[in-house]
CSV table of C-alpha atoms in Angstrom, one decimal:
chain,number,residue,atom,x,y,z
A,1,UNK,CA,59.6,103.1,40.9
A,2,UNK,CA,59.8,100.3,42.9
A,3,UNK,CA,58.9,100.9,46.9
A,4,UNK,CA,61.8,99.4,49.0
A,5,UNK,CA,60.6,96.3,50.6
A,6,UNK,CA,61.2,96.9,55.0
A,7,UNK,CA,63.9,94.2,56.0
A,8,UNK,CA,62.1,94.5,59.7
A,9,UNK,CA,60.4,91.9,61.4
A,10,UNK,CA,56.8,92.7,62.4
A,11,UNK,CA,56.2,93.4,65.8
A,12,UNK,CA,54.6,91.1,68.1
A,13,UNK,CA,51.4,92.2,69.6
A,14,UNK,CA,51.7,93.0,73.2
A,15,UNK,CA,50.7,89.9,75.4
A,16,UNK,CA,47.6,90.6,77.5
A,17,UNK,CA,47.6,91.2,80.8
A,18,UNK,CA,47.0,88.8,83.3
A,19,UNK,CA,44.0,89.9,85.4
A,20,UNK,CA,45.0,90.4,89.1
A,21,UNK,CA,42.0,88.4,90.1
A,22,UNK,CA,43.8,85.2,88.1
A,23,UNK,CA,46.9,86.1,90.0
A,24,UNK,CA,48.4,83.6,92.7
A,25,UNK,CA,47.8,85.6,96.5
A,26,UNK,CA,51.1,87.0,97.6
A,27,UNK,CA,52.1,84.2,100.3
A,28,UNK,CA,49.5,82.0,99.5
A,29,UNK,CA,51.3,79.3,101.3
A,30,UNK,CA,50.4,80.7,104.5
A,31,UNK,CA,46.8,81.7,104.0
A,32,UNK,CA,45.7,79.0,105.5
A,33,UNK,CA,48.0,78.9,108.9
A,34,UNK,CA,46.6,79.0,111.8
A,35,UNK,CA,47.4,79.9,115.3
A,36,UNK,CA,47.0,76.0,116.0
A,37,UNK,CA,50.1,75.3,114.3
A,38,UNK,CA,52.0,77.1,117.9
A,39,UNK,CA,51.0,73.8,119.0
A,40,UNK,CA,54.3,71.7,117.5
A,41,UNK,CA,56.0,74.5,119.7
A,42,UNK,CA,54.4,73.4,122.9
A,43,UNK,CA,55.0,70.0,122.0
A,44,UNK,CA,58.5,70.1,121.2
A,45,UNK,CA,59.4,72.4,124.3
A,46,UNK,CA,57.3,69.9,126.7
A,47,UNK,CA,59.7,67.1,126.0
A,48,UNK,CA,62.5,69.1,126.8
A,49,UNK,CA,61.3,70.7,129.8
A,50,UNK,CA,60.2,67.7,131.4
A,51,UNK,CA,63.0,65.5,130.3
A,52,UNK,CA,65.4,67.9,132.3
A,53,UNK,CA,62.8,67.3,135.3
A,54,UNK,CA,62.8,63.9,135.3
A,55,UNK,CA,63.8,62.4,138.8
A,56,UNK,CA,67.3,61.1,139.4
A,57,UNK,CA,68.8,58.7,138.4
A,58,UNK,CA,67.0,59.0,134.8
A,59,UNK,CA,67.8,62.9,134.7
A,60,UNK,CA,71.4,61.9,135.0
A,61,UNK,CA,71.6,59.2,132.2
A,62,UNK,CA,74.2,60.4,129.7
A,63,UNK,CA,73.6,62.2,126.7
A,64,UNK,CA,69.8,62.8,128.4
A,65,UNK,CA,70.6,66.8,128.9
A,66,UNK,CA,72.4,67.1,125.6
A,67,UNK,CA,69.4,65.8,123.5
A,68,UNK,CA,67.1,68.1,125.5
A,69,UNK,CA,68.8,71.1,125.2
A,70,UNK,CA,68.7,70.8,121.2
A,71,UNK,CA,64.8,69.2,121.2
A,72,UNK,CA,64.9,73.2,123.0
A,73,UNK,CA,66.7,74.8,120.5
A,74,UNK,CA,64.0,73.1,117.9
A,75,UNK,CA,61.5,74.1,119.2
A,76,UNK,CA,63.3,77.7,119.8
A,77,UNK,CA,63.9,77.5,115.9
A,78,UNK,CA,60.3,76.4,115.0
A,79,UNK,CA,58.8,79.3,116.5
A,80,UNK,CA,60.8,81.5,115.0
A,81,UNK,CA,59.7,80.6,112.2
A,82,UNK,CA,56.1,80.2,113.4
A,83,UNK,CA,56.0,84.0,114.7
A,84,UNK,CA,57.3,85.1,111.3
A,85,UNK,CA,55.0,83.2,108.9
A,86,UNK,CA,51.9,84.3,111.1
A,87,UNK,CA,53.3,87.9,110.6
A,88,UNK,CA,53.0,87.4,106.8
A,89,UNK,CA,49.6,85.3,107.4
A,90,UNK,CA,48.1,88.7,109.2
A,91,UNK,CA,49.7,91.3,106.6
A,92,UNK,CA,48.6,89.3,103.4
A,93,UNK,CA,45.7,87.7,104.7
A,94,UNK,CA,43.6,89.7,107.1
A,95,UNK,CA,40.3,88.2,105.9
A,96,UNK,CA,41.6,85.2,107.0
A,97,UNK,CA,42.6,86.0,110.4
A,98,UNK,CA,39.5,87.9,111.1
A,99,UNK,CA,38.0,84.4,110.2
A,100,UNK,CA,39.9,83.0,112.6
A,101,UNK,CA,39.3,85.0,115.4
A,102,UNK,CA,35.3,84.5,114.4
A,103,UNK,CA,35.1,81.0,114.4
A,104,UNK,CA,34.9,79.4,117.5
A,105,UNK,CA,36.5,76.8,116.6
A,106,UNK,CA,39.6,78.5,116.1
A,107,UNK,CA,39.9,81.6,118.3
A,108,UNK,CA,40.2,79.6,121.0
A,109,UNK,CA,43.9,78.1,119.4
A,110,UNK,CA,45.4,81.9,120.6
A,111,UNK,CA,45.9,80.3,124.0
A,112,UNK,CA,48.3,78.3,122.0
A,113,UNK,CA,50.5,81.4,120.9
A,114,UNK,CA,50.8,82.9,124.4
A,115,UNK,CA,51.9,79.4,125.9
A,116,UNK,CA,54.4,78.6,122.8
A,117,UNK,CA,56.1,81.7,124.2
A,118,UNK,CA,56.3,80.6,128.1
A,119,UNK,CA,57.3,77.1,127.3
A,120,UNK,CA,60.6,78.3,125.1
A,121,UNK,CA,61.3,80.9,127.1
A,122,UNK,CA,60.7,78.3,130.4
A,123,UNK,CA,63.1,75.8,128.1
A,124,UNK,CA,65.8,78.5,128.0
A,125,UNK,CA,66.4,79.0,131.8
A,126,UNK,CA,65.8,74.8,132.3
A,127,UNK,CA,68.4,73.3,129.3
A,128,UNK,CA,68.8,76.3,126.7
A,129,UNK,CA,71.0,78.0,129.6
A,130,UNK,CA,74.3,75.1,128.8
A,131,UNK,CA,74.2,77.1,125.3
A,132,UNK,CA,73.6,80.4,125.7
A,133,UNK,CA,74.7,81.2,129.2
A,134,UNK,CA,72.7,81.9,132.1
A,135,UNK,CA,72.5,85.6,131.8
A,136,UNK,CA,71.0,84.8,128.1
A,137,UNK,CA,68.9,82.3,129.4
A,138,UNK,CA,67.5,84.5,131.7
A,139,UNK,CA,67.0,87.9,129.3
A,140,UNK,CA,65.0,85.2,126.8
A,141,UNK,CA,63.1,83.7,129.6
A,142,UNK,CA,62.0,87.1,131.2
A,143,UNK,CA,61.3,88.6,127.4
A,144,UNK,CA,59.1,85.8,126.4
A,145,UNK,CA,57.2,85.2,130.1
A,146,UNK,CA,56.4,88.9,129.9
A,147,UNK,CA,55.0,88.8,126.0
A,148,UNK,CA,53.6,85.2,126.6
A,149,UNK,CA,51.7,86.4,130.1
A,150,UNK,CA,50.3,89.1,128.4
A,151,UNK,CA,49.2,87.6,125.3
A,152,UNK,CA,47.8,84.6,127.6
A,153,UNK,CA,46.0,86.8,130.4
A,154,UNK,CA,44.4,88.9,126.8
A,155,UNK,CA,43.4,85.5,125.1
A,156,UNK,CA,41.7,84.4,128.2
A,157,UNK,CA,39.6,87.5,128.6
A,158,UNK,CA,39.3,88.3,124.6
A,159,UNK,CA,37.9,84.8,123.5
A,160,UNK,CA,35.2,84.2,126.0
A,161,UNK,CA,34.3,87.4,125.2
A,162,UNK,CA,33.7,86.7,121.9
A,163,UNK,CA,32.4,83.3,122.4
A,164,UNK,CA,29.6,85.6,123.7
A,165,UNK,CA,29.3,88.0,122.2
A,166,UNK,CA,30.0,87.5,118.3
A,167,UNK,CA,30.2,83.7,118.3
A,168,UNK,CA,27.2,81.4,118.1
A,169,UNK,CA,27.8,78.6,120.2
A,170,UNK,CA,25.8,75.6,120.8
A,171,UNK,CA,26.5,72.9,124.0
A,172,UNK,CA,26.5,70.2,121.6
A,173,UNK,CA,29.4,72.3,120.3
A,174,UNK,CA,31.6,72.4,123.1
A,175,UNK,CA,35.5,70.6,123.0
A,176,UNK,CA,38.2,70.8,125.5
A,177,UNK,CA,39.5,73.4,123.0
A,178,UNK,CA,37.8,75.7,125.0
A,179,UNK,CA,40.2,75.4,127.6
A,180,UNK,CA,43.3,76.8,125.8
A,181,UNK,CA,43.1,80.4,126.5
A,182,UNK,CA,42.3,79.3,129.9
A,183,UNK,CA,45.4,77.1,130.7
A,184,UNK,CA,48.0,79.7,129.1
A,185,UNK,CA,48.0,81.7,132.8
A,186,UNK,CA,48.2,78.3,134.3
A,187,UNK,CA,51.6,78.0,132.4
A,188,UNK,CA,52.6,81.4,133.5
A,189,UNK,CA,51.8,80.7,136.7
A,190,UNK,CA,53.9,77.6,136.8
A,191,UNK,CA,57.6,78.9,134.9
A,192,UNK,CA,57.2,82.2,136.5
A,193,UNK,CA,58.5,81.2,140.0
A,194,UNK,CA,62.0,80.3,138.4
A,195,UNK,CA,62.6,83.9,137.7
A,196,UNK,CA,61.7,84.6,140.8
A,197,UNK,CA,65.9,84.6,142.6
A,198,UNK,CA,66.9,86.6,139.8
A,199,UNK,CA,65.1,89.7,140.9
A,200,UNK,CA,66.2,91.5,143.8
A,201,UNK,CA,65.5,90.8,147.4
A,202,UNK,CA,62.0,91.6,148.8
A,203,UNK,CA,59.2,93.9,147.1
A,204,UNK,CA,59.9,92.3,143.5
A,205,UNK,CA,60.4,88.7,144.3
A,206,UNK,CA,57.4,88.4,146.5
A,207,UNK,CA,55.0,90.1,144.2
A,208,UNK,CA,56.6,88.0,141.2
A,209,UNK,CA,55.3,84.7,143.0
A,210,UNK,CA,52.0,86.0,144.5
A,211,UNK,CA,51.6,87.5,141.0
A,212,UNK,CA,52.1,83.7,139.7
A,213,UNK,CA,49.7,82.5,142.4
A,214,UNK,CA,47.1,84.7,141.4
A,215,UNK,CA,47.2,83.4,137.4
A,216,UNK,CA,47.1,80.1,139.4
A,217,UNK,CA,44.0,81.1,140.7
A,218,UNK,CA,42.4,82.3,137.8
A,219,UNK,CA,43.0,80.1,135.5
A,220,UNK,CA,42.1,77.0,138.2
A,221,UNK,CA,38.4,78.6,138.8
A,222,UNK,CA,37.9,79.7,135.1
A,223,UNK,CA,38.6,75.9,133.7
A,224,UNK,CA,36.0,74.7,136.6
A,225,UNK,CA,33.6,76.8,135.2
A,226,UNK,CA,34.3,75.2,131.3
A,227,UNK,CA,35.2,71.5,132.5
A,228,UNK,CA,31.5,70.7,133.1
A,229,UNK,CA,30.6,71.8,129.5
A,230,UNK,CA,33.0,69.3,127.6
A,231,UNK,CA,32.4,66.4,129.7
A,232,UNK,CA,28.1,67.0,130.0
A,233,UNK,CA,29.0,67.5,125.8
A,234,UNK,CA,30.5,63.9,126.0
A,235,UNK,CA,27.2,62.6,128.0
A,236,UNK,CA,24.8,63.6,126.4
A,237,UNK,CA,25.6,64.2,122.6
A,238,UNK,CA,27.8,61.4,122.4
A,239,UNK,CA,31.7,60.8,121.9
A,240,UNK,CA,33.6,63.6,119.5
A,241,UNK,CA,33.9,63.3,115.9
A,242,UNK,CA,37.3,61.2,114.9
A,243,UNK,CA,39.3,64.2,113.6
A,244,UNK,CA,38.8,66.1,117.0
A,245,UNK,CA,39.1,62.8,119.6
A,246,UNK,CA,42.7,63.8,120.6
A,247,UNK,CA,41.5,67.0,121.8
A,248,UNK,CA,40.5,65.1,124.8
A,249,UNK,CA,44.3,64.9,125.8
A,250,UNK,CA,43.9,68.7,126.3
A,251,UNK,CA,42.1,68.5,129.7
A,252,UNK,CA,45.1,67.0,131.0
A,253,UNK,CA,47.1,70.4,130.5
A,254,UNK,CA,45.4,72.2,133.2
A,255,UNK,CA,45.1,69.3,135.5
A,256,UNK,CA,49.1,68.8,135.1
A,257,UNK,CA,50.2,72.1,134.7
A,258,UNK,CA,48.5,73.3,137.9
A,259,UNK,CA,50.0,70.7,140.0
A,260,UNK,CA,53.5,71.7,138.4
A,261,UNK,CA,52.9,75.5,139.8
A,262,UNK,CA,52.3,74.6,143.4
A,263,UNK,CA,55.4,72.6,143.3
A,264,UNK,CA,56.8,75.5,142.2
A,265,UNK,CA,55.8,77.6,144.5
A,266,UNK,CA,56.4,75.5,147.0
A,267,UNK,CA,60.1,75.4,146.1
A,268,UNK,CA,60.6,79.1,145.6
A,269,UNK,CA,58.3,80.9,148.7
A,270,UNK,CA,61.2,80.3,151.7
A,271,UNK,CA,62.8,83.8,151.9
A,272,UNK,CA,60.5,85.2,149.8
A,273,UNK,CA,57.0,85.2,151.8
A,274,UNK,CA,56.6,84.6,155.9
A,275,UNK,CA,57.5,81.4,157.4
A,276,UNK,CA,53.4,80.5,157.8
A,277,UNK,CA,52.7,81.4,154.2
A,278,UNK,CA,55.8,79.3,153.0
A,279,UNK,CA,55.0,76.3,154.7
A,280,UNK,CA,51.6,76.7,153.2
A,281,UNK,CA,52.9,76.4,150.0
A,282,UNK,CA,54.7,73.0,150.9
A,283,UNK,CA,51.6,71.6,152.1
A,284,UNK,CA,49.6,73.0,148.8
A,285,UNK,CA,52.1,71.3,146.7
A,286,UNK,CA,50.9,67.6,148.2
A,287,UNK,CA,47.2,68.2,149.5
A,288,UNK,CA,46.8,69.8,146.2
A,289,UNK,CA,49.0,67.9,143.8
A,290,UNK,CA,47.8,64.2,144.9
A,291,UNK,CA,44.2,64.5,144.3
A,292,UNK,CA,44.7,66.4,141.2
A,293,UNK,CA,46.9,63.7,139.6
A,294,UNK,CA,44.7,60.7,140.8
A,295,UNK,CA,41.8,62.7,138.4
A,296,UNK,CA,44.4,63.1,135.8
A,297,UNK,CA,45.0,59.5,135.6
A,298,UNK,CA,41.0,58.8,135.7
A,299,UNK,CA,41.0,61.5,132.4
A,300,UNK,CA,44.2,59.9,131.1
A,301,UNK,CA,42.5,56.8,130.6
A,302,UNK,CA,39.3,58.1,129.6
A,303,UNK,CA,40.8,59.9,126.7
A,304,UNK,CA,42.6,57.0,126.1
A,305,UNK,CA,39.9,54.3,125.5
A,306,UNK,CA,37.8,57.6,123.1
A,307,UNK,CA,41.3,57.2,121.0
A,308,UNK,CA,41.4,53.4,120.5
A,309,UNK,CA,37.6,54.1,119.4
A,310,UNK,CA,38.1,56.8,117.3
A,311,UNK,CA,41.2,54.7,116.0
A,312,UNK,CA,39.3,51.7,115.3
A,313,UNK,CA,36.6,54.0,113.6
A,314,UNK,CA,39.4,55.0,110.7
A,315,UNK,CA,41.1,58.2,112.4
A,316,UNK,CA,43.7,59.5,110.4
A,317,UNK,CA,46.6,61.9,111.5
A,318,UNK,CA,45.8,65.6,111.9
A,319,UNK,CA,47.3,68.4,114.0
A,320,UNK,CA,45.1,67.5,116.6
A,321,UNK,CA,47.3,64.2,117.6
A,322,UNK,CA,49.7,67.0,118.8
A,323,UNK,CA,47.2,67.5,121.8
A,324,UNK,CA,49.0,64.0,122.6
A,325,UNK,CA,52.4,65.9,123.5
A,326,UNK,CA,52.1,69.4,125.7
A,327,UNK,CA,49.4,67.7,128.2
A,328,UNK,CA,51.3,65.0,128.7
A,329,UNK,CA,54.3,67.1,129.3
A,330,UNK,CA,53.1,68.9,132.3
A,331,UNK,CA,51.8,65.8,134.3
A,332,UNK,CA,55.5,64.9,133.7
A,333,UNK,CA,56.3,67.4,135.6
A,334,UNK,CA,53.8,67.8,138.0
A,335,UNK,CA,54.3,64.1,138.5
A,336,UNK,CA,58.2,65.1,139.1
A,337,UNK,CA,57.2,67.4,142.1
A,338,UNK,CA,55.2,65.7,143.9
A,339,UNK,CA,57.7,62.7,143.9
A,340,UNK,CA,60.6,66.0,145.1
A,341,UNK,CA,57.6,67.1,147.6
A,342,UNK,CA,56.7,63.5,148.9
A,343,UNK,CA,60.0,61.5,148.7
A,344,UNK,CA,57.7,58.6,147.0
A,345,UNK,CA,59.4,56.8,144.4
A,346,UNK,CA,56.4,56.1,142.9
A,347,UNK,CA,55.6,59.5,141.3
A,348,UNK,CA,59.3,59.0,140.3
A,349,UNK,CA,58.6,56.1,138.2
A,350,UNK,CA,54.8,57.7,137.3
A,351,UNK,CA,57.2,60.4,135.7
A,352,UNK,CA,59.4,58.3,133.9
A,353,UNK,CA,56.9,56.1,132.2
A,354,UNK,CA,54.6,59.4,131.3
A,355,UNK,CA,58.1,60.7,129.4
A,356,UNK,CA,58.2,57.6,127.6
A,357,UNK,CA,54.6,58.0,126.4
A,358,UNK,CA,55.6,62.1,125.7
A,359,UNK,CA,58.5,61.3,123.7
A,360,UNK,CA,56.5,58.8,121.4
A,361,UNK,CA,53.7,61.0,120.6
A,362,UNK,CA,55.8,64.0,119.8
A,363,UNK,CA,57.7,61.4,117.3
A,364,UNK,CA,54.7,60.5,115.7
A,365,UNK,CA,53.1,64.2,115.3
A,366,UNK,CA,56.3,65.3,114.1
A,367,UNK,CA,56.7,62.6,111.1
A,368,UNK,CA,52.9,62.9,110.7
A,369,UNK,CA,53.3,67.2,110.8
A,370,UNK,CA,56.7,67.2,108.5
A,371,UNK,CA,54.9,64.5,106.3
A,372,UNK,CA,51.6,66.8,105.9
A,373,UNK,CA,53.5,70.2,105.4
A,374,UNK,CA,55.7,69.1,102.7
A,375,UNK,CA,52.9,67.6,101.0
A,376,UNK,CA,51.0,70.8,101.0
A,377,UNK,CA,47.8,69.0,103.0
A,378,UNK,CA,48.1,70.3,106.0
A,379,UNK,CA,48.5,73.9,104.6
A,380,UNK,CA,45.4,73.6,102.1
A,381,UNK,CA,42.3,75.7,102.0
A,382,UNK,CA,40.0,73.3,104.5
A,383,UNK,CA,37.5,71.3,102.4
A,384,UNK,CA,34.3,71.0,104.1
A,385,UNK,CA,31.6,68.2,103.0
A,386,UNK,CA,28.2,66.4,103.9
A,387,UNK,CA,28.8,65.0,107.6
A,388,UNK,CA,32.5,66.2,107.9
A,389,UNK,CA,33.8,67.9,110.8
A,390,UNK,CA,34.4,72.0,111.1
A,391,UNK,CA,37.0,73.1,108.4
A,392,UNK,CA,39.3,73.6,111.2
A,393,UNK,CA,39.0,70.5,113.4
A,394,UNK,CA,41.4,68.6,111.0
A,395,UNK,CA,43.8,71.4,111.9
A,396,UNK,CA,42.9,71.5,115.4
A,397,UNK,CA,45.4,70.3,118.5
């Protein structure tokens, strides 16, 4: 007898498994994203925030509010986005962002969250109010003051701290990156006093701008104490490395943003504090704001003749060109008050060609930032060789 012969096809073998160690991460594409990227936030909200305070009659040109209230709702957009891929970056990737809070040469970049917050939220009360109303404009401002004031006034304890204490730090290692989680209650200090007539009369309103004037304080004394360290670092070990040249743009932010918040508190103490106190604040705003911006311009062009150097020398784009744009927004705007507070036309026009250079920069750090993304480059694992900068300057602002 004959066995039957099985019409059946054999059966494969089962394929192997793929070890999870030869797995793809989960969100790999954000492993690598750090908290310098809140940067392309500042930048974007500076332009609209100091395009809406722009002297007359350039703040009046047609079409001038329109654009700025989108460039707002960009930048409005983009951290959306921004807060949600960091939220992936520190579920799927905590190694990583314990990294980043070790290295000191990133930690310092958390300044950058806190003041990502105040200027969108400072962009929603200034242009963002045409779109959503001014009771909108007003819950978004107060929400994200209050998260970025907190997150800013942490940052600028937490990272010194760990400068300190867990970081090894070197003078010769010392950038105006330092200065980031400095500046952010600077920032706070100068949006807050626009909240200020929406609270009610008395108690709140007065301890909402003394509040502000005390962030003023701190973060005033605590960059005097760090200023002296990046520019003796520029003395005596010589001019940055190429990648990290436009961080020099950052020592503008505290210069210009601090001159902003005097204006502002100039404009909102009458009713608020005594007569004496009030009038104090008007003469603050000039005997304070003058000076200040005559050193800005000194460090404007200082910065400025290190980039055509550092150009020269073969420096490519990186995130740090983005140093170019938020800096340069707030001596827009401090440049803006004092021309309100003095009547001189000549802070006017100081304004208005400072918004020209603004608008240009965040152009190019945009094309440059869209370019790297969708290339992948700018979202890489850092490669670090013989002679090259820290992994993270090249993604430094």
């Amino acid at each position: 007898m004959v066995p039957a012969t099985s019409t059946t096809a054999p059966t494969a073998p089962p394929a192997p498994a793929t070890p999870a160690a030869s797995r793809p991460p989960r969100h790999s594409a954000v492993r690598h994203l750090g908290p310098n990227w809140y940067a392309c936030v500042m930048g974007t909200a500076a332009v609209a925030v100091a395009g809406a305070a722009l002297p007359a009659p350039v703040s009046a040109l047609p079409g001038l509010h329109a654009a700025c209230t989108a460039v707002w709702a960009l930048a409005a957009l983009t951290l959306v986005a921004l807060l949600v891929a960091r939220a992936l970056h520190w579920t799927h990737h905590r190694d990583q962002a314990r990294a980043h809070l070790l290295d000191p040469a990133t930690a310092p970049f958390y300044g950058c969250l806190a003041m990502a917050l105040l200027a969108v939220g400072g962009g929603a009360l200034t242009v963002g109010r045409d779109w959503i109303g001014v009771r909108g404009a007003v819950v978004v401002d107060a929400v994200l003051f209050g998260a970025g004031t907190v997150v800013g006034l942490v940052a600028a304890v937490a990272v010194p701290y760990l400068m300190a204490v867990r970081h090894r730090v070197e003078p010769s290692m010392a950038t105006p990156v330092w200065l980031l989680p400095l500046v952010a209650p600077m920032v706070s200090a100068a949006l807050g006093p626009a909240l200020v007539p929406y609270l009610p009369a008395g108690q709140a309103r007065a301890t909402l701008l003394l509040a502000c004037f005390g962030m003023f304080g701190l973060s005033l004394l605590a960059t005097l104490l760090m200023l002296p360290l990046v520019f003796g670092r520029l003395l005596t070990c010589g001019p940055l490395p190429l990648a990290l040249t436009p961080t020099l743009f950052l020592v503008l932010g505290p210069l210009g943003q601090s001159t902003s918040a005097v204006g502002a508190f100039a404009d909102g103490a009458p009713g608020v504090v005594p007569a004496p106190y009030s009038e104090g604040f008007g003469a603050l705003a000039v005997l304070y704001g003058v000076p200040v911006t005559g050193f800005a311009l000194l460090w404007l062009a200082l910065a400025t003749a290190h980039v055509v150097r550092a150009r020269r020398a073969g420096m490519r784009f990186a995130m740090t060109w983005w140093a170019f744009t938020f800096p340069v927004g707030t001596c827009v705007t401090g440049a803006a008050s004092l021309a309100r507070h003095t009547g001189l036309s000549c802070y006017g026009w100081l304004a208005v060609g400072l918004y020209g250079v603004l608008v240009a920069a965040w152009t190019v750090g945009a094309v440059g930032t869209a370019r790297g993304a969708l290339r992948g480059e700018l979202l890489a694992a850092p490669q670090q060789g013989r002679g090259a900068p820290h992994p993270t300057a090249a993604a430094a602002t």
